Amino acid sequence: LGRGAVETFRAAGMQVESGTAEDTLCSALTEQGQIERNANIVAEALAACDRALAIYRDHKRADMIAITENTRKTAADLLSGLKGSAQ
């Protein structure tokens, strides 16, 4: 799932599914950012996680919130490490 899936779900009014696509995008971008050591990619991952969390909170999906919060923490820790190593 990628950016296209997010837009497709959003356009179809499938909000929870668009949140799942955003969460998947967050995970994929986090992994890519880690492999490439690229803070910009990880920052994009965090933004995707934040969008997923907003959707899950709107729809009271506590189960998905917990998973996405863990994914977001991984991305945030990675971004902090990348920024720290760039100094």
N, CA, C and O atoms as a Tinker XYZ file with bonds, in Angstrom:
   348  protein
     1  N      0.839000   -1.186000    0.000000    73     2
     2  CA     0.000000    0.000000    0.000000    64     1     3
     3  C      0.877000    1.239000    0.000000    63     2     4     5
     4  O      1.895000    1.287000    0.690000    81     3
     5  N      0.491000    2.219000   -0.756000    73     3     6
     6  CA     1.263000    3.443000   -0.809000    64     5     7
     7  C      0.372000    4.659000   -0.828000    63     6     8     9
     8  O     -0.788000    4.618000   -0.417000    81     7
     9  N      0.944000    5.746000   -1.315000    73     7    10
    10  CA     0.206000    7.012000   -1.341000    64     9    11
    11  C     -1.065000    6.908000   -2.184000    63    10    12    13
    12  O     -2.082000    7.518000   -1.854000    81    11
    13  N     -1.008000    6.151000   -3.251000    73    11    14
    14  CA    -2.178000    5.981000   -4.107000    64    13    15
    15  C     -3.320000    5.292000   -3.379000    63    14    16    17
    16  O     -4.485000    5.646000   -3.559000    81    15
    17  N     -2.983000    4.307000   -2.559000    73    15    18
    18  CA    -4.015000    3.600000   -1.797000    64    17    19
    19  C     -4.678000    4.538000   -0.796000    63    18    20    21
    20  O     -5.893000    4.492000   -0.600000    81    19
    21  N     -3.884000    5.375000   -0.173000    73    19    22
    22  CA    -4.441000    6.340000    0.792000    64    21    23
    23  C     -5.479000    7.201000    0.094000    63    22    24    25
    24  O     -6.590000    7.374000    0.594000    81    23
    25  N     -5.116000    7.736000   -1.054000    73    23    26
    26  CA    -6.028000    8.614000   -1.796000    64    25    27
    27  C     -7.267000    7.869000   -2.277000    63    26    28    29
    28  O     -8.369000    8.419000   -2.252000    81    27
    29  N     -7.099000    6.629000   -2.714000    73    27    30
    30  CA    -8.238000    5.833000   -3.174000    64    29    31
    31  C     -9.231000    5.595000   -2.051000    63    30    32    33
    32  O    -10.434000    5.783000   -2.230000    81    31
    33  N     -8.728000    5.182000   -0.892000    73    31    34
    34  CA    -9.610000    4.952000    0.250000    64    33    35
    35  C    -10.286000    6.240000    0.694000    63    34    36    37
    36  O    -11.478000    6.254000    1.004000    81    35
    37  N     -9.517000    7.319000    0.721000    73    35    38
    38  CA   -10.069000    8.607000    1.143000    64    37    39
    39  C    -11.195000    9.032000    0.193000    63    38    40    41
    40  O    -12.262000    9.456000    0.636000    81    39
    41  N    -10.949000    8.915000   -1.106000    73    39    42
    42  CA   -11.940000    9.318000   -2.108000    64    41    43
    43  C    -13.206000    8.468000   -2.024000    63    42    44    45
    44  O    -14.302000    8.938000   -2.327000    81    43
    45  N    -13.042000    7.217000   -1.611000    73    43    46
    46  CA   -14.192000    6.315000   -1.498000    64    45    47
    47  C    -14.912000    6.472000   -0.158000    63    46    48    49
    48  O    -15.902000    5.788000    0.102000    81    47
    49  N    -14.411000    7.376000    0.692000    73    47    50
    50  CA   -15.039000    7.580000    1.993000    64    49    51
    51  C    -14.734000    6.478000    2.987000    63    50    52    53
    52  O    -15.441000    6.323000    3.983000    81    51
    53  N    -13.697000    5.720000    2.725000    73    51    54
    54  CA   -13.307000    4.612000    3.594000    64    53    55
    55  C    -12.216000    5.110000    4.547000    63    54    56    57
    56  O    -11.029000    4.845000    4.353000    81    55
    57  N    -12.644000    5.830000    5.568000    73    55    58
    58  CA   -11.703000    6.516000    6.450000    64    57    59
    59  C    -10.803000    5.571000    7.236000    63    58    60    61
    60  O     -9.590000    5.779000    7.276000    81    59
    61  N    -11.359000    4.550000    7.856000    73    59    62
    62  CA   -10.526000    3.643000    8.651000    64    61    63
    63  C     -9.515000    2.939000    7.751000    63    62    64    65
    64  O     -8.362000    2.748000    8.137000    81    63
    65  N     -9.939000    2.562000    6.572000    73    63    66
    66  CA    -9.023000    1.918000    5.635000    64    65    67
    67  C     -7.923000    2.879000    5.190000    63    66    68    69
    68  O     -6.783000    2.461000    4.988000    81    67
    69  N     -8.253000    4.162000    5.034000    73    67    70
    70  CA    -7.210000    5.123000    4.677000    64    69    71
    71  C     -6.221000    5.270000    5.832000    63    70    72    73
    72  O     -5.032000    5.492000    5.604000    81    71
    73  N     -6.702000    5.150000    7.064000    73    71    74
    74  CA    -5.809000    5.156000    8.217000    64    73    75
    75  C     -4.870000    3.963000    8.202000    63    74    76    77
    76  O     -3.687000    4.088000    8.519000    81    75
    77  N     -5.400000    2.810000    7.834000    73    75    78
    78  CA    -4.564000    1.610000    7.733000    64    77    79
    79  C     -3.513000    1.780000    6.643000    63    78    80    81
    80  O     -2.366000    1.366000    6.813000    81    79
    81  N     -3.896000    2.383000    5.532000    73    79    82
    82  CA    -2.936000    2.640000    4.454000    64    81    83
    83  C     -1.865000    3.629000    4.923000    63    82    84    85
    84  O     -0.688000    3.465000    4.602000    81    83
    85  N     -2.267000    4.653000    5.677000    73    83    86
    86  CA    -1.302000    5.619000    6.213000    64    85    87
    87  C     -0.336000    4.922000    7.169000    63    86    88    89
    88  O      0.864000    5.195000    7.145000    81    87
    89  N     -0.852000    4.022000    8.011000    73    87    90
    90  CA    -0.005000    3.291000    8.945000    64    89    91
    91  C      0.994000    2.412000    8.193000    63    90    92    93
    92  O      2.166000    2.342000    8.563000    81    91
    93  N      0.537000    1.755000    7.156000    73    91    94
    94  CA     1.421000    0.924000    6.334000    64    93    95
    95  C      2.484000    1.779000    5.666000    63    94    96    97
    96  O      3.652000    1.396000    5.601000    81    95
    97  N      2.070000    2.940000    5.171000    73    95    98
    98  CA     3.014000    3.877000    4.565000    64    97    99
    99  C      4.046000    4.321000    5.593000    63    98   100   101
   100  O      5.231000    4.419000    5.277000    81    99
   101  N      3.612000    4.588000    6.806000    73    99   102
   102  CA     4.530000    4.980000    7.875000    64   101   103
   103  C      5.575000    3.894000    8.103000    63   102   104   105
   104  O      6.767000    4.189000    8.191000    81   103
   105  N      5.142000    2.657000    8.198000    73   103   106
   106  CA     6.076000    1.551000    8.423000    64   105   107
   107  C      7.070000    1.416000    7.276000    63   106   108   109
   108  O      8.272000    1.263000    7.494000    81   107
   109  N      6.555000    1.475000    6.061000    73   107   110
   110  CA     7.421000    1.317000    4.884000    64   109   111
   111  C      8.429000    2.451000    4.780000    63   110   112   113
   112  O      9.603000    2.217000    4.492000    81   111
   113  N      7.978000    3.677000    5.013000    73   111   114
   114  CA     8.888000    4.822000    4.927000    64   113   115
   115  C      9.908000    4.804000    6.060000    63   114   116   117
   116  O     11.049000    5.226000    5.872000    81   115
   117  N      9.509000    4.321000    7.228000    73   115   118
   118  CA    10.454000    4.200000    8.336000    64   117   119
   119  C     11.571000    3.233000    7.959000    63   118   120   121
   120  O     12.749000    3.521000    8.169000    81   119
   121  N     11.194000    2.094000    7.404000    73   119   122
   122  CA    12.200000    1.117000    6.982000    64   121   123
   123  C     13.095000    1.689000    5.884000    63   122   124   125
   124  O     14.314000    1.522000    5.921000    81   123
   125  N     12.491000    2.360000    4.913000    73   123   126
   126  CA    13.279000    2.958000    3.837000    64   125   127
   127  C     14.233000    4.019000    4.386000    63   126   128   129
   128  O     15.401000    4.075000    4.000000    81   127
   129  N     13.724000    4.857000    5.288000    73   127   130
   130  CA    14.559000    5.892000    5.884000    64   129   131
   131  C     15.720000    5.310000    6.675000    63   130   132   133
   132  O     16.819000    5.863000    6.687000    81   131
   133  N     15.462000    4.183000    7.337000    73   131   134
   134  CA    16.526000    3.529000    8.096000    64   133   135
   135  C     17.583000    2.972000    7.149000    63   134   136   137
   136  O     18.780000    3.146000    7.378000    81   135
   137  N     17.152000    2.315000    6.107000    73   135   138
   138  CA    18.090000    1.738000    5.138000    64   137   139
   139  C     18.923000    2.827000    4.475000    63   138   140   141
   140  O     20.138000    2.690000    4.337000    81   139
   141  N     18.266000    3.906000    4.066000    73   139   142
   142  CA    18.949000    4.983000    3.351000    64   141   143
   143  C     19.577000    6.016000    4.281000    63   142   144   145
   144  O     20.293000    6.908000    3.826000    81   143
   145  N     19.308000    5.896000    5.603000    73   143   146
   146  CA    19.792000    6.880000    6.581000    64   145   147
   147  C     19.350000    8.286000    6.172000    63   146   148   149
   148  O     20.150000    9.221000    6.136000    81   147
   149  N     18.042000    8.412000    5.863000    73   147   150
   150  CA    17.497000    9.645000    5.305000    64   149   151
   151  C     16.431000   10.214000    6.245000    63   150   152   153
   152  O     15.339000    9.659000    6.369000    81   151
   153  N     16.763000   11.326000    6.902000    73   151   154
   154  CA    15.854000   11.939000    7.862000    64   153   155
   155  C     14.584000   12.471000    7.198000    63   154   156   157
   156  O     13.522000   12.460000    7.821000    81   155
   157  N     14.667000   12.929000    5.965000    73   155   158
   158  CA    13.476000   13.451000    5.280000    64   157   159
   159  C     12.433000   12.361000    5.063000    63   158   160   161
   160  O     11.235000   12.604000    5.205000    81   159
   161  N     12.886000   11.180000    4.725000    73   159   162
   162  CA    11.956000   10.064000    4.533000    64   161   163
   163  C     11.305000    9.691000    5.866000    63   162   164   165
   164  O     10.107000    9.412000    5.919000    81   163
   165  N     12.089000    9.687000    6.927000    73   163   166
   166  CA    11.548000    9.346000    8.245000    64   165   167
   167  C     10.564000   10.422000    8.708000    63   166   168   169
   168  O      9.554000   10.106000    9.337000    81   167
   169  N     10.847000   11.675000    8.404000    73   167   170
   170  CA     9.900000   12.751000    8.742000    64   169   171
   171  C      8.578000   12.548000    8.004000    63   170   172   173
   172  O      7.508000   12.797000    8.559000    81   171
   173  N      8.655000   12.099000    6.760000    73   171   174
   174  CA     7.435000   11.792000    6.001000    64   173   175
   175  C      6.697000   10.620000    6.643000    63   174   176   177
   176  O      5.467000   10.598000    6.676000    81   175
   177  N      7.445000    9.654000    7.147000    73   175   178
   178  CA     6.837000    8.517000    7.850000    64   177   179
   179  C      6.069000    8.990000    9.075000    63   178   180   181
   180  O      4.947000    8.546000    9.319000    81   179
   181  N      6.670000    9.888000    9.844000    73   179   182
   182  CA     5.993000   10.425000   11.029000    64   181   183
   183  C      4.699000   11.132000   10.665000    63   182   184   185
   184  O      3.695000   11.002000   11.365000    81   183
   185  N      4.722000   11.875000    9.578000    73   183   186
   186  CA     3.507000   12.571000    9.144000    64   185   187
   187  C      2.410000   11.565000    8.797000    63   186   188   189
   188  O      1.241000   11.785000    9.113000    81   187
   189  N      2.783000   10.467000    8.149000    73   187   190
   190  CA     1.800000    9.428000    7.810000    64   189   191
   191  C      1.239000    8.795000    9.079000    63   190   192   193
   192  O      0.039000    8.537000    9.166000    81   191
   193  N      2.097000    8.546000   10.058000    73   191   194
   194  CA     1.626000    7.996000   11.339000    64   193   195
   195  C      0.656000    8.959000   12.011000    63   194   196   197
   196  O     -0.377000    8.543000   12.536000    81   195
   197  N      0.986000   10.235000   11.995000    73   195   198
   198  CA     0.111000   11.226000   12.624000    64   197   199
   199  C     -1.254000   11.273000   11.947000    63   198   200   201
   200  O     -2.279000   11.405000   12.617000    81   199
   201  N     -1.268000   11.165000   10.622000    73   199   202
   202  CA    -2.558000   11.141000    9.914000    64   201   203
   203  C     -3.342000    9.884000   10.284000    63   202   204   205
   204  O     -4.554000    9.950000   10.487000    81   203
   205  N     -2.667000    8.748000   10.373000    73   203   206
   206  CA    -3.337000    7.497000   10.764000    64   205   207
   207  C     -3.904000    7.619000   12.169000    63   206   208   209
   208  O     -5.049000    7.240000   12.414000    81   207
   209  N     -3.113000    8.144000   13.087000    73   207   210
   210  CA    -3.586000    8.290000   14.467000    64   209   211
   211  C     -4.802000    9.198000   14.554000    63   210   212   213
   212  O     -5.730000    8.919000   15.313000    81   211
   213  N     -4.810000   10.275000   13.790000    73   211   214
   214  CA    -5.963000   11.181000   13.797000    64   213   215
   215  C     -7.227000   10.454000   13.347000    63   214   216   217
   216  O     -8.294000   10.629000   13.934000    81   215
   217  N     -7.104000    9.651000   12.320000    73   215   218
   218  CA    -8.255000    8.891000   11.813000    64   217   219
   219  C     -8.709000    7.878000   12.854000    63   218   220   221
   220  O     -9.898000    7.786000   13.157000    81   219
   221  N     -7.772000    7.125000   13.395000    73   219   222
   222  CA    -8.130000    6.107000   14.390000    64   221   223
   223  C     -8.767000    6.724000   15.628000    63   222   224   225
   224  O     -9.698000    6.156000   16.198000    81   223
   225  N     -8.273000    7.877000   16.042000    73   223   226
   226  CA    -8.871000    8.542000   17.214000    64   225   227
   227  C    -10.289000    9.015000   16.895000    63   226   228   229
   228  O    -11.189000    8.887000   17.725000    81   227
   229  N    -10.486000    9.557000   15.706000    73   227   230
   230  CA   -11.829000    9.996000   15.294000    64   229   231
   231  C    -12.816000    8.837000   15.301000    63   230   232   233
   232  O    -13.998000    9.024000   15.593000    81   231
   233  N    -12.331000    7.641000   14.979000    73   231   234
   234  CA   -13.199000    6.470000   14.870000    64   233   235
   235  C    -13.107000    5.552000   16.087000    63   234   236   237
   236  O    -13.610000    4.428000   16.077000    81   235
   237  N    -12.448000    6.059000   17.145000    73   235   238
   238  CA   -12.378000    5.323000   18.423000    64   237   239
   239  C    -11.818000    3.908000   18.250000    63   238   240   241
   240  O    -12.353000    2.950000   18.807000    81   239
   241  N    -10.745000    3.788000   17.479000    73   239   242
   242  CA   -10.116000    2.487000   17.213000    64   241   243
   243  C     -8.893000    2.306000   18.109000    63   242   244   245
   244  O     -7.756000    2.403000   17.648000    81   243
   245  N     -9.139000    2.041000   19.394000    73   243   246
   246  CA    -8.059000    1.903000   20.376000    64   245   247
   247  C     -7.062000    0.820000   19.980000    63   246   248   249
   248  O     -5.863000    0.957000   20.225000    81   247
   249  N     -7.552000   -0.251000   19.371000    73   247   250
   250  CA    -6.663000   -1.339000   18.965000    64   249   251
   251  C     -5.626000   -0.857000   17.947000    63   250   252   253
   252  O     -4.451000   -1.213000   18.029000    81   251
   253  N     -6.065000   -0.065000   17.010000    73   251   254
   254  CA    -5.167000    0.432000   15.966000    64   253   255
   255  C     -4.303000    1.584000   16.477000    63   254   256   257
   256  O     -3.171000    1.760000   16.026000    81   255
   257  N     -4.829000    2.359000   17.407000    73   255   258
   258  CA    -4.056000    3.469000   17.979000    64   257   259
   259  C     -2.796000    2.921000   18.644000    63   258   260   261
   260  O     -1.707000    3.455000   18.435000    81   259
   261  N     -2.931000    1.873000   19.434000    73   259   262
   262  CA    -1.777000    1.297000   20.136000    64   261   263
   263  C     -0.707000    0.833000   19.159000    63   262   264   265
   264  O      0.480000    1.075000   19.378000    81   263
   265  N     -1.113000    0.176000   18.091000    73   263   266
   266  CA    -0.154000   -0.314000   17.100000    64   265   267
   267  C      0.553000    0.852000   16.419000    63   266   268   269
   268  O      1.775000    0.848000   16.270000    81   267
   269  N     -0.219000    1.840000   16.011000    73   267   270
   270  CA     0.351000    2.977000   15.285000    64   269   271
   271  C      1.230000    3.832000   16.196000    63   270   272   273
   272  O      2.235000    4.383000   15.745000    81   271
   273  N      0.865000    3.946000   17.459000    73   271   274
   274  CA     1.724000    4.683000   18.389000    64   273   275
   275  C      3.094000    4.014000   18.513000    63   274   276   277
   276  O      4.110000    4.702000   18.606000    81   275
   277  N      3.129000    2.685000   18.515000    73   275   278
   278  CA     4.409000    1.971000   18.556000    64   277   279
   279  C      5.215000    2.216000   17.287000    63   278   280   281
   280  O      6.425000    2.433000   17.342000    81   279
   281  N      4.539000    2.179000   16.153000    73   279   282
   282  CA     5.206000    2.445000   14.878000    64   281   283
   283  C      5.753000    3.862000   14.866000    63   282   284   285
   284  O      6.874000    4.097000   14.415000    81   283
   285  N      4.956000    4.812000   15.366000    73   283   286
   286  CA     5.388000    6.208000   15.389000    64   285   287
   287  C      6.595000    6.393000   16.299000    63   286   288   289
   288  O      7.510000    7.151000   15.975000    81   287
   289  N      6.601000    5.701000   17.437000    73   287   290
   290  CA     7.738000    5.810000   18.353000    64   289   291
   291  C      9.011000    5.308000   17.678000    63   290   292   293
   292  O     10.070000    5.920000   17.822000    81   291
   293  N      8.920000    4.225000   16.959000    73   291   294
   294  CA    10.078000    3.703000   16.229000    64   293   295
   295  C     10.603000    4.744000   15.252000    63   294   296   297
   296  O     11.809000    4.981000   15.171000    81   295
   297  N      9.691000    5.362000   14.512000    73   295   298
   298  CA    10.088000    6.382000   13.537000    64   297   299
   299  C     10.677000    7.604000   14.236000    63   298   300   301
   300  O     11.685000    8.146000   13.784000    81   299
   301  N     10.064000    8.041000   15.326000    73   299   302
   302  CA    10.559000    9.218000   16.049000    64   301   303
   303  C     11.950000    8.967000   16.624000    63   302   304   305
   304  O     12.817000    9.839000   16.570000    81   303
   305  N     12.159000    7.770000   17.175000    73   303   306
   306  CA    13.476000    7.426000   17.711000    64   305   307
   307  C     14.526000    7.400000   16.604000    63   306   308   309
   308  O     15.648000    7.871000   16.789000    81   307
   309  N     14.153000    6.849000   15.459000    73   307   310
   310  CA    15.068000    6.805000   14.322000    64   309   311
   311  C     15.412000    8.214000   13.862000    63   310   312   313
   312  O     16.577000    8.528000   13.618000    81   311
   313  N     14.392000    9.064000   13.745000    73   311   314
   314  CA    14.643000   10.432000   13.296000    64   313   315
   315  C     15.561000   11.169000   14.275000    63   314   316   317
   316  O     16.459000   11.898000   13.856000    81   315
   317  N     15.337000   10.981000   15.554000    73   315   318
   318  CA    16.188000   11.600000   16.557000    64   317   319
   319  C     17.637000   11.134000   16.402000    63   318   320   321
   320  O     18.570000   11.932000   16.487000    81   319
   321  N     17.806000    9.851000   16.177000    73   319   322
   322  CA    19.151000    9.302000   15.979000    64   321   323
   323  C     19.812000    9.821000   14.719000    63   322   324   325
   324  O     21.009000   10.110000   14.713000    81   323
   325  N     19.041000    9.939000   13.655000    73   323   326
   326  CA    19.600000   10.457000   12.396000    64   325   327
   327  C     20.003000   11.913000   12.532000    63   326   328   329
   328  O     21.054000   12.321000   12.037000    81   327
   329  N     19.176000   12.690000   13.196000    73   327   330
   330  CA    19.501000   14.105000   13.389000    64   329   331
   331  C     20.711000   14.247000   14.306000    63   330   332   333
   332  O     21.553000   15.121000   14.101000    81   331
   333  N     20.793000   13.384000   15.317000    73   331   334
   334  CA    21.920000   13.426000   16.246000    64   333   335
   335  C     23.233000   13.060000   15.572000    63   334   336   337
   336  O     24.277000   13.639000   15.875000    81   335
   337  N     23.178000   12.097000   14.657000    73   335   338
   338  CA    24.401000   11.681000   13.975000    64   337   339
   339  C     24.818000   12.666000   12.898000    63   338   340   341
   340  O     25.959000   12.629000   12.438000    81   339
   341  N     23.915000   13.547000   12.487000    73   339   342
   342  CA    24.240000   14.536000   11.459000    64   341   343
   343  C     24.965000   15.745000   12.036000    63   342   344   345
   344  O     25.513000   16.563000   11.297000    81   343
   345  N     24.964000   15.851000   13.359000    73   343   346
   346  CA    25.590000   17.021000   13.994000    64   345   347
   347  C     27.069000   16.831000   14.185000    63   346   348
   348  O     27.744000   17.720000   14.705000    81   347
